[in-house]
Coordinates of C-alpha atoms in Angstrom, one line a residue:
M1 CA -40.8 29.8 -14.0
Q2 CA -41.1 30.8 -17.6
G3 CA -37.9 31.7 -19.6
A4 CA -35.4 30.4 -16.9
E5 CA -32.3 28.7 -18.5
K6 CA -31.5 25.5 -17.4
G7 CA -28.4 24.6 -15.1
Q8 CA -25.6 24.3 -17.3
Q9 CA -23.5 21.3 -17.8
A10 CA -20.4 21.0 -15.5
T11 CA -17.1 21.7 -18.1
L12 CA -14.6 19.4 -16.3
D13 CA -11.9 19.7 -18.9
G14 CA -9.0 21.2 -17.1
R15 CA -6.3 20.9 -20.1
D16 CA -6.2 24.9 -20.3
L17 CA -6.0 26.1 -17.0
R18 CA -4.0 26.8 -14.4
I19 CA -4.5 25.5 -10.7
G20 CA -2.8 26.6 -7.6
I21 CA -2.8 24.2 -4.3
V22 CA -2.3 25.2 -0.8
Q23 CA -2.0 22.5 1.4
A24 CA -1.8 22.4 5.5
R25 CA 0.7 20.5 6.9
F26 CA -1.0 19.6 10.3
N27 CA -2.4 16.4 10.4
E28 CA 0.1 15.8 7.4
T29 CA -0.8 12.3 6.8
L30 CA -4.3 13.2 6.4
T31 CA -3.7 16.3 4.4
N32 CA -1.2 14.0 2.1
T33 CA -4.0 11.9 1.2
L34 CA -6.3 15.1 0.5
A35 CA -3.5 16.4 -2.2
Q36 CA -3.0 12.4 -3.6
H37 CA -6.6 12.7 -4.5
C38 CA -7.0 16.1 -5.9
L39 CA -3.5 15.9 -8.2
E40 CA -5.0 12.6 -9.4
A41 CA -8.2 14.2 -10.3
L42 CA -6.7 17.1 -11.6
A43 CA -4.3 15.1 -14.0
A44 CA -7.8 12.9 -14.9
M45 CA -9.4 16.2 -15.9
G46 CA -6.3 17.2 -17.8
V47 CA -4.7 19.4 -16.1
P48 CA -0.7 19.3 -17.2
S49 CA 1.6 18.7 -13.9
H50 CA 3.5 22.1 -15.3
Q51 CA 0.3 24.1 -14.7
I52 CA -0.1 23.2 -11.2
R53 CA 1.6 24.8 -8.3
H54 CA 1.7 23.2 -5.0
V55 CA 2.8 24.8 -1.4
T56 CA 2.2 23.7 1.9
V57 CA 2.1 25.6 4.9
P58 CA 2.4 24.9 8.5
G59 CA -1.5 24.8 9.6
A60 CA -5.0 25.7 7.8
L61 CA -4.4 29.1 9.7
E62 CA -1.9 30.0 7.2
V63 CA -3.7 28.6 4.1
P64 CA -5.6 31.9 3.1
V65 CA -2.3 34.0 3.0
A66 CA -0.7 31.6 1.0
L67 CA -3.8 31.8 -1.3
Q68 CA -4.0 35.6 -1.4
T69 CA -0.5 35.8 -2.6
M70 CA -1.0 33.1 -5.1
A71 CA -4.4 35.2 -6.0
D72 CA -2.6 38.3 -6.1
S73 CA -0.1 36.7 -8.7
E74 CA -3.1 36.4 -11.2
R75 CA -1.3 33.2 -12.4
F76 CA -4.2 31.2 -11.6
D77 CA -7.8 30.1 -12.8
A78 CA -8.7 28.4 -9.5
L79 CA -7.3 27.8 -5.9
I80 CA -7.7 24.7 -4.0
A81 CA -7.4 24.6 0.1
L82 CA -6.0 21.3 1.8
G83 CA -6.5 20.9 5.2
C84 CA -7.5 19.0 8.2
I85 CA -8.4 20.4 11.5
I86 CA -10.1 17.7 14.0
R87 CA -11.5 18.7 17.0
G88 CA -9.8 18.6 20.2
E89 CA -10.5 19.4 24.1
T90 CA -10.4 23.4 23.7
Y91 CA -12.2 26.0 22.1
H92 CA -9.0 26.0 19.3
F93 CA -11.0 24.0 17.1
E94 CA -13.6 26.5 16.8
L95 CA -11.2 29.7 16.2
V96 CA -8.8 27.5 13.6
A97 CA -12.4 26.2 11.6
N98 CA -13.9 29.4 11.6
E99 CA -11.0 32.0 10.7
S100 CA -9.6 29.5 7.9
G101 CA -12.6 29.5 6.5
A102 CA -13.7 33.0 6.7
G103 CA -10.2 33.4 5.5
V104 CA -10.7 31.2 2.3
T105 CA -14.1 32.8 1.2
R106 CA -12.6 36.1 1.8
V107 CA -9.9 35.8 -0.6
S108 CA -12.3 33.9 -3.2
L109 CA -14.7 36.7 -2.9
D110 CA -11.9 39.5 -3.0
A111 CA -10.0 38.5 -5.8
N112 CA -13.0 37.0 -7.8
L113 CA -11.2 33.6 -7.8
P114 CA -12.8 30.0 -7.4
I115 CA -11.6 28.2 -4.5
A116 CA -12.4 24.9 -3.8
N117 CA -12.1 24.6 0.0
A118 CA -11.6 21.4 1.0
I119 CA -10.3 21.9 4.6
L120 CA -12.1 19.3 6.5
T121 CA -13.4 20.3 10.3
V122 CA -13.9 16.6 11.6
E123 CA -14.9 15.4 15.2
N124 CA -12.3 12.7 15.4
E125 CA -9.3 11.2 13.1
A126 CA -12.0 8.2 11.8
Q127 CA -14.5 11.1 10.1
A128 CA -11.1 12.6 8.7
W129 CA -9.9 9.4 6.9
A130 CA -13.8 8.5 6.1
R131 CA -13.7 11.8 3.8
A132 CA -10.2 12.6 2.9
A133 CA -9.7 10.8 -0.7
E134 CA -13.3 11.6 -1.9
K135 CA -13.1 15.5 -0.7
G136 CA -9.6 15.6 -2.1
A137 CA -10.6 14.7 -5.7
D138 CA -13.9 16.8 -4.9
A139 CA -12.1 20.0 -4.6
A140 CA -10.4 19.2 -7.9
R141 CA -13.5 18.8 -9.8
V142 CA -15.0 22.2 -8.2
A143 CA -11.9 24.4 -8.8
V144 CA -12.1 23.1 -12.6
E145 CA -15.9 23.4 -12.8
M146 CA -15.8 27.1 -11.5
A147 CA -12.9 28.0 -13.4
H148 CA -14.9 27.5 -16.5
L149 CA -18.1 29.2 -14.9
L150 CA -16.5 32.3 -14.0
K151 CA -14.7 32.4 -17.5
A152 CA -18.0 31.8 -19.0
L153 CA -19.8 34.6 -16.9
Q154 CA -17.0 37.4 -17.6

């Protein structure tokens, strides 16, 4: 493709960013692990702790409304959604997974604000533990990178 720009290098310097985190408490041991690794990654990228607002909500279905309130405040450069939904024996898993995911996406698009979605949707607890640390850190990196990208595109 002639004249096409090469992809830009990801900027992972978070010193000037304000980040909001919404963590579901359901499956709290797992979501605490997500949060711990997310916060460690944000610190490693230079995001000062006083520029991070970390709140908790009961479960994944409550995450989007907290994200929406944060987005409406216009105080954040990026947001992060943390949660863990483990399949059970009923349709409830699909409902929570689908609706929380759609809610997070809608908030991001409506507010034109990057939201890193690290609400795990897994078959069992072992899968959740296998993903928790990496997905928490990934969410931090995605939030920082996308905050810079959206600023550059404006």
